[in-house]
Amino acid sequence: PHRDAVKSFLSLDTDGRVLRFDSLSKLISSGIRIGFATGPPKLIERLSFHTQATNLHNSGVSQIMVSKLLDHWGKRGFDEHANKVAAFYCRRRDVLLAAAERHLTGLATWSAPEAGMFLWLKLNGIDDTKSLIEDKAAAANVLFVPGQSFDPLDKPSPYVRASFSTASDEDMDVAMERLAVLI
């Protein structure tokens, strides 16, 4: 919130080769699984053909609901809502960053995310976080995702992904404290 939007690759495209994919699922509601693509008409047409052949039973109710909501809000209302959502997630991020600072300083490194709902932690001295997270953290009732889960080659990783989207302030603090003990 209150910052300039990052330019999309689509806005920088001069050759008509870039597609932009967006989702309303975190902006409108986590249960709304609606996304859309923007790009050169020829690419969008091809994408539309593939979508028609592969997607069955899209939720017409969700689509109509979002359409009516966006019509009701208009651009100004949508922008106001988007800024409120961004402020909400910035506060959530800051709570998790403070908890990481309290409990993981010296045990892990991280950078404050500028967007999204996840904090990536690199655990010092640990080359493979998979068993630590899937076994020990799970046994301690802490949910993280090992970095290996995001590697297309399934390579061991020193990284851990933590979400700040739904956990309470207290739960985020407890999670960082428990992770520190496990490290």
Tab-separated table of C-alpha atoms in Angstrom, residues 3 6 9 15 54-55 120 144 150 183:
chain	number	residue	atom	x	y	z
A	3	ARG	CA	3.827	2.526	-2.995
A	6	VAL	CA	5.849	-2.728	-9.856
A	9	PHE	CA	6.433	-7.767	-17.878
A	15	ASP	CA	7.056	-7.572	-29.353
A	54	THR	CA	-9.493	-28.500	-20.971
A	55	ASN	CA	-11.591	-26.685	-18.362
A	120	TRP	CA	11.558	-17.509	2.703
A	144	PHE	CA	6.306	-24.886	7.032
A	150	PHE	CA	9.507	-25.882	-5.033
A	183	ILE	CA	17.388	-25.813	14.390
